[in-house]
Coordinates of C-alpha atoms in Angstrom, one line a residue:
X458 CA -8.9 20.2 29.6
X459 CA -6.0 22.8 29.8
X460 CA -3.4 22.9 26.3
X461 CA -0.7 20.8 27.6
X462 CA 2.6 22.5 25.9
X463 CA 4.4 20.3 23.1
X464 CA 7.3 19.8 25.1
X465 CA 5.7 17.7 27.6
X466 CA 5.0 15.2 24.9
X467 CA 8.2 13.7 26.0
X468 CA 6.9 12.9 29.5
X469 CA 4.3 10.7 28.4
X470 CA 7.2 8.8 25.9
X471 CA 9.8 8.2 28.0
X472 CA 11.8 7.1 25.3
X473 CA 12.2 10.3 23.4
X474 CA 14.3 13.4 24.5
X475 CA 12.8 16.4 25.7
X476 CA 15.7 18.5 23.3
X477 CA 14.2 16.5 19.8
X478 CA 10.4 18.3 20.2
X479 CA 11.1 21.3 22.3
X480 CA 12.6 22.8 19.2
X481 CA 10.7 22.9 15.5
X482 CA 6.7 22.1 14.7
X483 CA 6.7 18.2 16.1
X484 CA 3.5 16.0 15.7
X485 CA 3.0 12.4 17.7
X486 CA 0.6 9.7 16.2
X487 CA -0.5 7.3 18.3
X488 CA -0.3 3.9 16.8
X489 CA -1.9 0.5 17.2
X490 CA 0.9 -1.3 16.7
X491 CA 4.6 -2.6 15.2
X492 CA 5.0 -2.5 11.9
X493 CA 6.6 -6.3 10.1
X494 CA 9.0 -3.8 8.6
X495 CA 9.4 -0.9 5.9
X496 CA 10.0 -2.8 2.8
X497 CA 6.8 -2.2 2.0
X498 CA 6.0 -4.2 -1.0
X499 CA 6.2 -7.4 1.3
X500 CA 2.9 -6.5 3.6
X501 CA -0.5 -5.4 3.2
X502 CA -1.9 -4.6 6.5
X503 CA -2.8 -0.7 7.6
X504 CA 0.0 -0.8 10.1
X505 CA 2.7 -1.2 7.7
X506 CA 1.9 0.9 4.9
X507 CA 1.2 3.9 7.5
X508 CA 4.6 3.3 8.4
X509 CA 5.9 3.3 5.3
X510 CA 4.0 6.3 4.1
X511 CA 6.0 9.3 5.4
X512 CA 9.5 7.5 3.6
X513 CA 8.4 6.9 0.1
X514 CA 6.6 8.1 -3.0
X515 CA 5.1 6.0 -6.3
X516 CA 4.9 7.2 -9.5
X517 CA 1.4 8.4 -9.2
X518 CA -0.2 8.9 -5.5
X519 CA -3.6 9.5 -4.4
X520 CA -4.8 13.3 -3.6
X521 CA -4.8 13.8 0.2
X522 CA -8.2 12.8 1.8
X523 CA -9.7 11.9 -2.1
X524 CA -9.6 8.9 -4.2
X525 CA -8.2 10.5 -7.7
X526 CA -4.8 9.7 -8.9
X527 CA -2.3 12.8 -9.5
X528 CA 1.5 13.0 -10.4
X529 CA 3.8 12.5 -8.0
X530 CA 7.7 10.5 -9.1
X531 CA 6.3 11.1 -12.6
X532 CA 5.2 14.3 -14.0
X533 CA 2.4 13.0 -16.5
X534 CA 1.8 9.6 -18.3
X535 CA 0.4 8.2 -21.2
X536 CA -1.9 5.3 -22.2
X537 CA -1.5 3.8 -25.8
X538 CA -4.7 3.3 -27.6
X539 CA -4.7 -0.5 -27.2
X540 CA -4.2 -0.1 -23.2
X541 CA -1.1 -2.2 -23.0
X542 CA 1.5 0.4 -22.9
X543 CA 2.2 3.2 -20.8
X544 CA 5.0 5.6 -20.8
X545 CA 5.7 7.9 -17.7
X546 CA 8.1 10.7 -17.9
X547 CA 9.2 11.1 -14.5
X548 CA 9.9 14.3 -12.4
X549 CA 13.6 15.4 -12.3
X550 CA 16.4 16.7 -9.4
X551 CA 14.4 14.5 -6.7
X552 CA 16.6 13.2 -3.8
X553 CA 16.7 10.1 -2.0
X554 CA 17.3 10.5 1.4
X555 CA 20.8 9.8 3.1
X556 CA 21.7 8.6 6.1
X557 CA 24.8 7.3 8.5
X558 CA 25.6 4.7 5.7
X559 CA 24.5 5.5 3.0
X560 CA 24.7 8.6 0.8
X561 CA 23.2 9.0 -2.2
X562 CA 25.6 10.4 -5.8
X563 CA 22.6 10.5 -8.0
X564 CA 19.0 11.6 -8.6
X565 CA 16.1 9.7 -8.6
X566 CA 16.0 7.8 -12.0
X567 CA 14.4 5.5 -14.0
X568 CA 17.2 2.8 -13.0
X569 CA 14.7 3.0 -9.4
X570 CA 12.1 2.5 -11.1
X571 CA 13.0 -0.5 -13.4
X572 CA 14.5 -2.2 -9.4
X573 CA 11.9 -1.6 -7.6
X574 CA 9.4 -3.0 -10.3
X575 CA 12.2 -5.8 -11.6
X576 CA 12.8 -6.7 -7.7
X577 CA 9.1 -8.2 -7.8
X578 CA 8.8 -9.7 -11.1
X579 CA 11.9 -11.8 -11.6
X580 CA 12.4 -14.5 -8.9
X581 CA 15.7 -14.3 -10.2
X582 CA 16.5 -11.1 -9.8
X583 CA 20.1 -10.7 -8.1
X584 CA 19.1 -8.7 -4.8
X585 CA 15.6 -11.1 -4.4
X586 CA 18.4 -14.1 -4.6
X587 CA 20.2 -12.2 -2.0
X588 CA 16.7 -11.5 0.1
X589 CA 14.2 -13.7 -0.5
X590 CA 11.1 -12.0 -0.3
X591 CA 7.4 -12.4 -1.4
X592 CA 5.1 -9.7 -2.3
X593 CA 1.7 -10.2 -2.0
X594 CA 0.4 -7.3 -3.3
X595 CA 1.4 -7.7 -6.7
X596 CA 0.8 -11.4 -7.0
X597 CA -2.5 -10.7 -5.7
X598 CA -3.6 -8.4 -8.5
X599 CA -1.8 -10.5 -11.5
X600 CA 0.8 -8.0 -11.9
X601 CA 3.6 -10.5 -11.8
X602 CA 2.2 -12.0 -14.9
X603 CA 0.7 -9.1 -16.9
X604 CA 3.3 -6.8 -16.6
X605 CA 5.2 -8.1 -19.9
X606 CA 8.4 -6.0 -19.9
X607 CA 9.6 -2.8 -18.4
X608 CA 12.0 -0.1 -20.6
X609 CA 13.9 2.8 -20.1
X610 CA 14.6 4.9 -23.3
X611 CA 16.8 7.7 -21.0
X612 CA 17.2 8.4 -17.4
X613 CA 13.7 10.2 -16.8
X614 CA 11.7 7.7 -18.9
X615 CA 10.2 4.7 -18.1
X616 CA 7.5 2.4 -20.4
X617 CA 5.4 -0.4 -19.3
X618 CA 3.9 -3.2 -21.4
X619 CA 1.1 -5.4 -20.4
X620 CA 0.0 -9.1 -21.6
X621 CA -3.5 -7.8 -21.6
X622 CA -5.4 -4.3 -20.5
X623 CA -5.8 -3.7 -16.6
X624 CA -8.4 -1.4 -16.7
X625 CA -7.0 -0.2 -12.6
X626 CA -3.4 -0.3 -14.0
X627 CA -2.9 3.7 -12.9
X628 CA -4.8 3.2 -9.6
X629 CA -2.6 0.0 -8.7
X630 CA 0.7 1.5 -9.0
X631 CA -0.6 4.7 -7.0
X632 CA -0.5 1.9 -4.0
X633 CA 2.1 1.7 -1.4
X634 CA 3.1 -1.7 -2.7
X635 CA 4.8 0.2 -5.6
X636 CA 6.8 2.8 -3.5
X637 CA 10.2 3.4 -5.4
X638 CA 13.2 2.2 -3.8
X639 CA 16.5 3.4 -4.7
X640 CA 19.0 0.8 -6.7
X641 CA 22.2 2.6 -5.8
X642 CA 21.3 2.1 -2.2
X643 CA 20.5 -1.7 -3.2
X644 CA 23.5 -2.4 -5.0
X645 CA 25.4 -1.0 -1.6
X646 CA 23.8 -3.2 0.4
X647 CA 24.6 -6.2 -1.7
X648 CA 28.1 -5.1 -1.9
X649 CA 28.3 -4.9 1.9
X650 CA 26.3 -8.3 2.2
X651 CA 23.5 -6.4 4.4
X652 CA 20.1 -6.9 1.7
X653 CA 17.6 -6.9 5.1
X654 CA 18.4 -3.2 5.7
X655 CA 16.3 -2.2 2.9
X656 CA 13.7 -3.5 5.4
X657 CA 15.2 -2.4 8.3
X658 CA 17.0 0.7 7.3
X659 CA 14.6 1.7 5.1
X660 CA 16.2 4.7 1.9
X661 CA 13.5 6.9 0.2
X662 CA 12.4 10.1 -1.4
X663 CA 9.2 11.0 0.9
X664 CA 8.6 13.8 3.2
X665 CA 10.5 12.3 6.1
X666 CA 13.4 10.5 6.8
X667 CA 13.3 6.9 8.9
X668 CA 15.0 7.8 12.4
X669 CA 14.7 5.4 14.6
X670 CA 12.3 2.2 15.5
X671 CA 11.9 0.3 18.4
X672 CA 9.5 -2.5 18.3
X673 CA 6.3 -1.9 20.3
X674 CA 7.7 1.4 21.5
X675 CA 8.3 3.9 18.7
X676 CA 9.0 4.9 14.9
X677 CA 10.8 8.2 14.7
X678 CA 11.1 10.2 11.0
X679 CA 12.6 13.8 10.4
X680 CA 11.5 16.4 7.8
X681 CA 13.3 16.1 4.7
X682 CA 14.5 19.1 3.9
X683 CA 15.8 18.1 0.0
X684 CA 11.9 17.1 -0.5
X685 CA 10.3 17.6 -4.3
X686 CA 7.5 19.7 -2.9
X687 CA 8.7 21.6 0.3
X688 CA 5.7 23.0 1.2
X689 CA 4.3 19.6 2.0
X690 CA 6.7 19.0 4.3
X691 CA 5.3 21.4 7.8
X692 CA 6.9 18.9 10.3
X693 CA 10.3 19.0 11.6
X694 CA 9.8 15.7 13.6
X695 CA 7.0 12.9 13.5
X696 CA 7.1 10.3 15.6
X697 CA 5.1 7.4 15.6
X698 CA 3.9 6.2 19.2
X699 CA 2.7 2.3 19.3
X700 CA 0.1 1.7 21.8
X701 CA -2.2 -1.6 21.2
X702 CA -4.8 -0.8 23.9
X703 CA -7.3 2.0 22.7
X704 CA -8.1 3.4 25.8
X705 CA -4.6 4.0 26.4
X706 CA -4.6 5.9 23.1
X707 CA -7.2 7.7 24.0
X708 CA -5.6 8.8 27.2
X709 CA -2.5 10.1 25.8
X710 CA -4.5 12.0 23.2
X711 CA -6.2 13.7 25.6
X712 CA -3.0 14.5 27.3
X713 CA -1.7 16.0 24.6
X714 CA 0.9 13.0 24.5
X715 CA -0.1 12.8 20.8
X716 CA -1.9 15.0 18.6
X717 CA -3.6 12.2 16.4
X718 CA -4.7 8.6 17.0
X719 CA -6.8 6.4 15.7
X720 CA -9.4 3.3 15.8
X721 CA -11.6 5.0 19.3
X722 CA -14.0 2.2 20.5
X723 CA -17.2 3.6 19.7
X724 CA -17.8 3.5 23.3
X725 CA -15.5 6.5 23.9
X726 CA -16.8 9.1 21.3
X727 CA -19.2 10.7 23.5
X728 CA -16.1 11.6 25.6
X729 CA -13.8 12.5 23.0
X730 CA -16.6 14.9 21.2
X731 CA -17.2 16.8 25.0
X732 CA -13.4 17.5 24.9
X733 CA -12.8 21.4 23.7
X734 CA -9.2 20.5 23.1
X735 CA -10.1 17.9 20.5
X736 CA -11.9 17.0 17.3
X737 CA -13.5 13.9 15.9
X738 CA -13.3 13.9 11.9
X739 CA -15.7 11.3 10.8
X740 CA -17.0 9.8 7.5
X741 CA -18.7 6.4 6.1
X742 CA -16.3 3.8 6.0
X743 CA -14.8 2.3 2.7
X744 CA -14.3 -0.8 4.3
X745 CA -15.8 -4.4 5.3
X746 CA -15.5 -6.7 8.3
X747 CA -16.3 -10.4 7.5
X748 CA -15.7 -14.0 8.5
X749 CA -13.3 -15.8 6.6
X750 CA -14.2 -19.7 6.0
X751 CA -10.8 -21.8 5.2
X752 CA -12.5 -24.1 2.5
X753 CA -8.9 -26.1 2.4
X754 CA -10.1 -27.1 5.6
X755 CA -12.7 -29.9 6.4
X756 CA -15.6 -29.8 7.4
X757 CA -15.3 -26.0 5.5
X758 CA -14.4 -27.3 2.3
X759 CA -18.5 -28.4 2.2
X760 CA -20.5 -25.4 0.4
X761 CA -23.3 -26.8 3.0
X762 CA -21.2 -25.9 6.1
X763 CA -20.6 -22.3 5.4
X764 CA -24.4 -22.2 4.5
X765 CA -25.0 -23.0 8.1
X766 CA -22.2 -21.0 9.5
X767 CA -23.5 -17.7 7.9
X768 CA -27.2 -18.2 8.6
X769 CA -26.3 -18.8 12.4
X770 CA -24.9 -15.0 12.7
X771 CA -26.6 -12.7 14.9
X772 CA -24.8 -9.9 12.5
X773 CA -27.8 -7.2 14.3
X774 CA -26.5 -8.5 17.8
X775 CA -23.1 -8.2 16.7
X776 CA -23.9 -4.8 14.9
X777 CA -25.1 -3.2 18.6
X778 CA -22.7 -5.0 20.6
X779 CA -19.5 -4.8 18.9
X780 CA -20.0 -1.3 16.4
X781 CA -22.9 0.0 18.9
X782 CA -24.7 0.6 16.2
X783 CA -22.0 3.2 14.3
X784 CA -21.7 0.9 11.3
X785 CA -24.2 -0.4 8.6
X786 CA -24.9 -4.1 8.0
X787 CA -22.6 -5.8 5.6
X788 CA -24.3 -8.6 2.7
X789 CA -22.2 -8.3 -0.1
X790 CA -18.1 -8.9 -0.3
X791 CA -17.4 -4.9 -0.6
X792 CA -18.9 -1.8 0.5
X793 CA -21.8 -0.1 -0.9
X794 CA -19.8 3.1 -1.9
X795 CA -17.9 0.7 -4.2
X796 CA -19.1 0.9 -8.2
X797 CA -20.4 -1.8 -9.3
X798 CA -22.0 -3.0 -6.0
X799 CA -24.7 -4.8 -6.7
X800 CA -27.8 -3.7 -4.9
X801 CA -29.7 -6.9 -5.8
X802 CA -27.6 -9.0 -3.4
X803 CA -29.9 -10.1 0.1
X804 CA -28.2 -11.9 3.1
X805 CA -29.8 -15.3 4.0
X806 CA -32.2 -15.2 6.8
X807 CA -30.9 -15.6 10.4
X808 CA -32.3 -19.1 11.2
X809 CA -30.2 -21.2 13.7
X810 CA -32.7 -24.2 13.2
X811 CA -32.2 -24.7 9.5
X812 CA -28.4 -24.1 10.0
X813 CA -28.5 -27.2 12.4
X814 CA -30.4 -29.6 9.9
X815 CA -27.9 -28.3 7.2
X816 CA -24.7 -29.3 9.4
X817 CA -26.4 -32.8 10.1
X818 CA -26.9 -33.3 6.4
X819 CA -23.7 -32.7 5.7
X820 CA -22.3 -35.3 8.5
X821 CA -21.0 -32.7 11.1
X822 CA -20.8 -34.5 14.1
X823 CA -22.0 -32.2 17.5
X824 CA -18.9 -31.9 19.1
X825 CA -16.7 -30.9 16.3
X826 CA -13.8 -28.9 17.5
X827 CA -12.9 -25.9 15.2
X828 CA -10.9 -22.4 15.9
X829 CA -12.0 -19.5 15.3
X830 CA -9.2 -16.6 15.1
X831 CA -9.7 -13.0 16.8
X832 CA -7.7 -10.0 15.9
X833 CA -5.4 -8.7 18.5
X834 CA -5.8 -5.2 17.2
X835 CA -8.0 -2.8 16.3
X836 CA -9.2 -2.5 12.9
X837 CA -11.4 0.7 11.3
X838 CA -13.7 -2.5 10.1
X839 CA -13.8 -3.8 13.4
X840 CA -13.4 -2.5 16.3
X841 CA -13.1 -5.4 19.1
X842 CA -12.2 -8.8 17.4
X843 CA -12.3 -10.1 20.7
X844 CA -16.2 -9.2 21.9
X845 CA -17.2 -10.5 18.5
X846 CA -15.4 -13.8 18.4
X847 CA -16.8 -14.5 21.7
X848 CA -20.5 -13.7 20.4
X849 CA -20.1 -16.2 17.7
X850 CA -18.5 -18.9 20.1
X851 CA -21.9 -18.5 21.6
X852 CA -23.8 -18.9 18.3
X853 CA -21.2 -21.5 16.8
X854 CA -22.0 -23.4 20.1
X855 CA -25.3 -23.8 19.5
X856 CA -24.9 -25.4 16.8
X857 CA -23.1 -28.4 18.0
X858 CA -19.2 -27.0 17.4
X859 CA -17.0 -26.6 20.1
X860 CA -15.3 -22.9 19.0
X861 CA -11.8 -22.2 20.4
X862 CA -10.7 -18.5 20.2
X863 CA -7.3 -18.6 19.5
X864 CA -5.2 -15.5 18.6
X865 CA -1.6 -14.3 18.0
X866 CA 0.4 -10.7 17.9
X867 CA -0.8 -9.1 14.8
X868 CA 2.2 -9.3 12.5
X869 CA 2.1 -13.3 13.3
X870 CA -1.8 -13.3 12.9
X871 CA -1.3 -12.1 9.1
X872 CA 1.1 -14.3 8.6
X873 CA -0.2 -17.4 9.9
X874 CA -2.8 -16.9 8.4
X875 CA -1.7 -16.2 4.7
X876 CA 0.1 -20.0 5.8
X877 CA -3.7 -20.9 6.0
X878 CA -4.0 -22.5 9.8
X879 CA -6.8 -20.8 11.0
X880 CA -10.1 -22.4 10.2
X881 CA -12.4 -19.5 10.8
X882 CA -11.0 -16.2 10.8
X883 CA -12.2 -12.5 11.6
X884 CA -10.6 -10.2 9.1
X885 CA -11.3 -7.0 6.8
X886 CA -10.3 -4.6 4.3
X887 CA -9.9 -0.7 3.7
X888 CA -10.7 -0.1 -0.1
X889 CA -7.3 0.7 -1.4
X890 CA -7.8 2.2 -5.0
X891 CA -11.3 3.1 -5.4
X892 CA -11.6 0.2 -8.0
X893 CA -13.7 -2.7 -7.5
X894 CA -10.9 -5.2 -8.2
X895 CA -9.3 -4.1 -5.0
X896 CA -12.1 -6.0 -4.1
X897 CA -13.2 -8.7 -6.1
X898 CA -9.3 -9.6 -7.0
X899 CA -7.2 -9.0 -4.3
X900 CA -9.5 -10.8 -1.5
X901 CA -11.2 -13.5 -3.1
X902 CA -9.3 -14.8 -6.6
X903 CA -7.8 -17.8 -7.0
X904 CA -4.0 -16.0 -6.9
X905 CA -4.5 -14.2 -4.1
X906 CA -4.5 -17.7 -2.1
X907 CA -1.4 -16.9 0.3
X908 CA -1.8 -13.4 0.1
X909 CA -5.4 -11.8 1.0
X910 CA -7.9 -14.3 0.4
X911 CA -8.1 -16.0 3.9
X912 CA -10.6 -18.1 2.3
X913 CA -8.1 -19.7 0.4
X914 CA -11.3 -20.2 -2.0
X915 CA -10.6 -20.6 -5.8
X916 CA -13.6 -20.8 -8.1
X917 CA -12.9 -21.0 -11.7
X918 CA -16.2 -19.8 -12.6
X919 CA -15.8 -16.7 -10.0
X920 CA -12.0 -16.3 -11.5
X921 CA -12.9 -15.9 -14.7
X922 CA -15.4 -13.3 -14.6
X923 CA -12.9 -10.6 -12.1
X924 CA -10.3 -11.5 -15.1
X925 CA -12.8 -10.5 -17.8
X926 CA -13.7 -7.9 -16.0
X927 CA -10.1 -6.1 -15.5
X928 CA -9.5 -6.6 -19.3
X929 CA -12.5 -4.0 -20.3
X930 CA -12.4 -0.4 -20.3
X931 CA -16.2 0.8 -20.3
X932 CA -17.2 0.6 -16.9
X933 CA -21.0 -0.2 -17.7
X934 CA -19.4 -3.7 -18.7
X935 CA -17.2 -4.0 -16.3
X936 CA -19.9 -3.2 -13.7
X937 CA -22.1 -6.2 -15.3
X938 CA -19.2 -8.8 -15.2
X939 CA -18.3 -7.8 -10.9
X940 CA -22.0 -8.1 -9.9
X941 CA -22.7 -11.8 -11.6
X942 CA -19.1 -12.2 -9.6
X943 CA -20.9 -11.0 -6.5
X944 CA -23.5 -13.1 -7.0
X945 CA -21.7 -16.3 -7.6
X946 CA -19.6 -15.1 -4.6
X947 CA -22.6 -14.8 -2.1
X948 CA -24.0 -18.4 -3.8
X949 CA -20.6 -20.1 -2.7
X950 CA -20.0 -18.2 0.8
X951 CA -16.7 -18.2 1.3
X952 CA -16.9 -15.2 4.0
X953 CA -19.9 -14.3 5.9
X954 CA -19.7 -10.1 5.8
X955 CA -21.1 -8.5 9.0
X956 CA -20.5 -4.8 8.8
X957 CA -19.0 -1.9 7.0
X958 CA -18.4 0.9 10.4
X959 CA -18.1 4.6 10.2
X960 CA -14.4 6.0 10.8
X961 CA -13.8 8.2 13.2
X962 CA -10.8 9.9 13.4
X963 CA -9.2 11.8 16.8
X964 CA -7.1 14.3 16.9
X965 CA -6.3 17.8 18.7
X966 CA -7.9 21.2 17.8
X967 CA -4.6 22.3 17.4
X968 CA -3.9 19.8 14.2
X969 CA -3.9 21.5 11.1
X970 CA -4.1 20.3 7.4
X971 CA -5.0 16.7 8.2
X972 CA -7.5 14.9 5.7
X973 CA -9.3 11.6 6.5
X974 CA -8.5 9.1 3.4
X975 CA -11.2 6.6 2.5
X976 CA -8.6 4.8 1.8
X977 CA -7.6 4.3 5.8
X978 CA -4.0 5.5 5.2
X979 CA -2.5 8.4 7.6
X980 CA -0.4 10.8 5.8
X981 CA 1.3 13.7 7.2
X982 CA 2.1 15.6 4.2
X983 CA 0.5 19.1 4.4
X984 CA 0.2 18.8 8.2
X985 CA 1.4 20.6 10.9
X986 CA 0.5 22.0 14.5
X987 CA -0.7 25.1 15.8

């Protein structure tokens, strides 16, 4: 395929002007779809937090492509010897971004810090009365009640206490849930009675700037030039480029309408690795597709049910069909890359027969009509939603239930189901820390009903040993407490996992500087084009 000059980008965008990328190093991403919005403490999905990404920075981030934890807002940190306090001096003359309303008369301080983090833990707090909001992120993890009290002793120090050590306290904050927002742009937008623009009009101190956005169309971001580390910063523009359909990615990226997508059906590699004018960066996936059981729901409140469900999974039919075969079987609630996984842990046999005199024991009529919820997008951990809810129709079928598909646009898929009205859903997760309580806590505990755990399970017994475990420092014990947790998870099946899949990652030749994050986030710091 012949190089396609930058310039023509525009042709294949319609909505962007030839005079913003004929001028300066310009990079389009193509996208699988809207973001909710950029507040991004409020979501947890891929989509969102790669949106949010350029915009912000956390106190501590993740290195580029790796899973340690380096400074970023704050210079250095340190840990008391009892684990509950930690004390960050933070990094000074960083700028916030400005914009046609607001303009920044200050540095980053710790007065951001102490909003963004007071935003989230006081439901009283003056600008979440103003904007109601919910952020499941740090519920989910037990932040809002273990984070004591926060303190600022001068502008460019900030202290937190803990109730009790959180042995993934550092990795947590590195998250995108704790991007720092500014307060004088808060306080402005209370004054002016507009509190959804910090979700809409989204202020920060990251590489770019937010542009423009038009849902299902387009996120546009321009290089900050004020930014704490200029040489991260090698794009003028980046524009985001939403495209659901993955063959249509693919198309553009081949026309050099973008230079980086994501999510290829594993159907199109072949293609995409024949192409001289692109590459394919590829590693094992961090992640894990599953099937979520909604036990608040009858007849999947019955431990017997979801025994029957799971062992009536063709996971290898599923495995060729949906990942053709570019994945590895899942049996256990996280990845085997995770510490801690626990190697012990064997997947009930496929056996349709028993399944069927297990739902008759437990009363399940033939004819039972459930739903069975499909992603509309593509996911790294699964990669057509569709193809396998349809195989497990067929298997669910057999059975006796009468499976309807049902699905939604994604941002009212999350959402729905976080309201809990799916009773079967397909889902997954990207590892987002490196720590196994990204895991074992985020998706399956007992607070993160409402937020990530689909399953809306809540098992005192599996509750107790993820919060024994977070509370101990050698990871030895902690590794013993998350694999009797993973075995009393597989015991109680609340998810059936199918598959952990390879990531593949598209992009052109003439890309430079872009890493592959285990982590599934795309960041275009240190990035630019040839």
């Amino acid at each position: 395929m012949r190089h396609i000059p930058l310039y023509s980008v525009v042709l294949g965008l319609g909505l962007l002007t030839q005079a913003s990328l004929s001028h300066g190093n310009s990079l389009v991403f193509c996208s699988e779809g809207s973001p909710a919005g950029f507040d991004t403490a409020q979501y947890t999905s891929a989509t969102d937090n790669d949106a949010a990404e350029p915009i912000y920075n956390r106190l501590v981030e993740f290195e580029r492509g790796g899973t340690a934890v380096q400074p970023a807002l704050a210079e250095s940190w340190q840990v008391s010897d009892d684990g509950l306090h930690y004390s960050f001096k933070l990094r000074a003359g960083v700028k916030f971004h400005s914009s046609s309303t607001f303009k920044p008369s200050r540095d980053f301080n710790a007065d951001d810090v102490l909003f963004t983090f007071q935003r989230m833990l006081d439901r009283q707090h003056r600008f979440r009365l103003a904007y109601p909001s919910e952020f499941p992120y740090f519920v989910s993890m037990g932040l809002d009640r273990n984070i004591a009290r926060i303190e600022s002793n001068d502008p460019l120090s900030v202290s937190f206490t803990l109730n009790s050590v959180d042995a993934a306290f550092i990795q947590n904050i590195a998250m995108s849930f704790a991007s720092i927002l500014s307060a004088e742009y808060a306080e402005q937008l209370l004054a002016t009675g507009r509190p959804t623009d910090i979700n809409r009009k989204p202020i920060g101190t990251g590489p770019f700037m937010f542009s423009k956005y038009q849902k299902d169309s387009q996120i546009r971001y321009k290089r900050n030039a004020q930014y704490w580390a200029p040489e991260q910063v090698q794009l003028d523009n980046l524009i985001f480029s939403i495209n659901v359909d993955p063959s249509v990615r693919m198309q553009k990226l081949r026309r050099n309408e973008c230079q980086v997508t994501l999510n290829p059906r594993p159907a199109d590699l072949p293609m995409l690795s024949t192409d001289d004018n692109l590459q394919v960066l590829s590693m094992p996936g961090f992640n894990l597709g599953y099937i979520a059981y909604n036990t608040q729901h009858a007849p999947f409140d019955q431990l017997q049910v979801r025994q029957a469900m799971d062992m009536a999974v063709n996971k290898q039919a599923i495995l060729q069909a949906v990942y053709q075969d570019a994945g590895q079987l899942a049996v256990n609630a996280m990845p085997p890359t995770q510490w801690s996984y626990d190697t012990s842990i064997k997947d009930a046999l496929y056996d349709p027969a028993k399944a069927k005199r297990l739902l008759d024991e437990a009363g399940v009529k033939p004819g039972t009509e459930i739903t069975l919820w499909a992603m509309p997008v593509q996911r790294p951990y699964n990669p057509n939603a569709k193809l396998m809810a349809e195989m497990l129709q067929a298997d669910w079928n057999k059975l006796g239930f009468k499976v309807r598909i049902v699905s939604y646009e994604w941002g009212e898929y999350v959402k729905r189901m976080k309201s809990g009205e799916h009773d079967v859903a397909l889902i997954g997760w990207t590892g987002d820390n490196g720590d196994p309580d990204n895991w074992l806590g985020t998706l399956y505990s007992c607070a993160a009903i409402g937020s990530n755990n689909y399953s809306r399970w809540c098992d005192r017994e599996y509750d107790q040993l993820v919060q024994q475990a977070k509370q101990v420092t050698d990871p030895a014990q902690r590794s013993a407490l998350y694999q009797q947790a993973q075995q009393r998870l597989k015991q109680q099946v609340p998810i059936t996992p199918v598959a952990h899949s390879t990531v593949n990652q598209p992009l052109s030749t003439r890309v430079q500087g872009f890493k592959v994050s285990p982590f599934g986030r795309n960041d275009f710091t240190g990035v630019s084009v040839d």
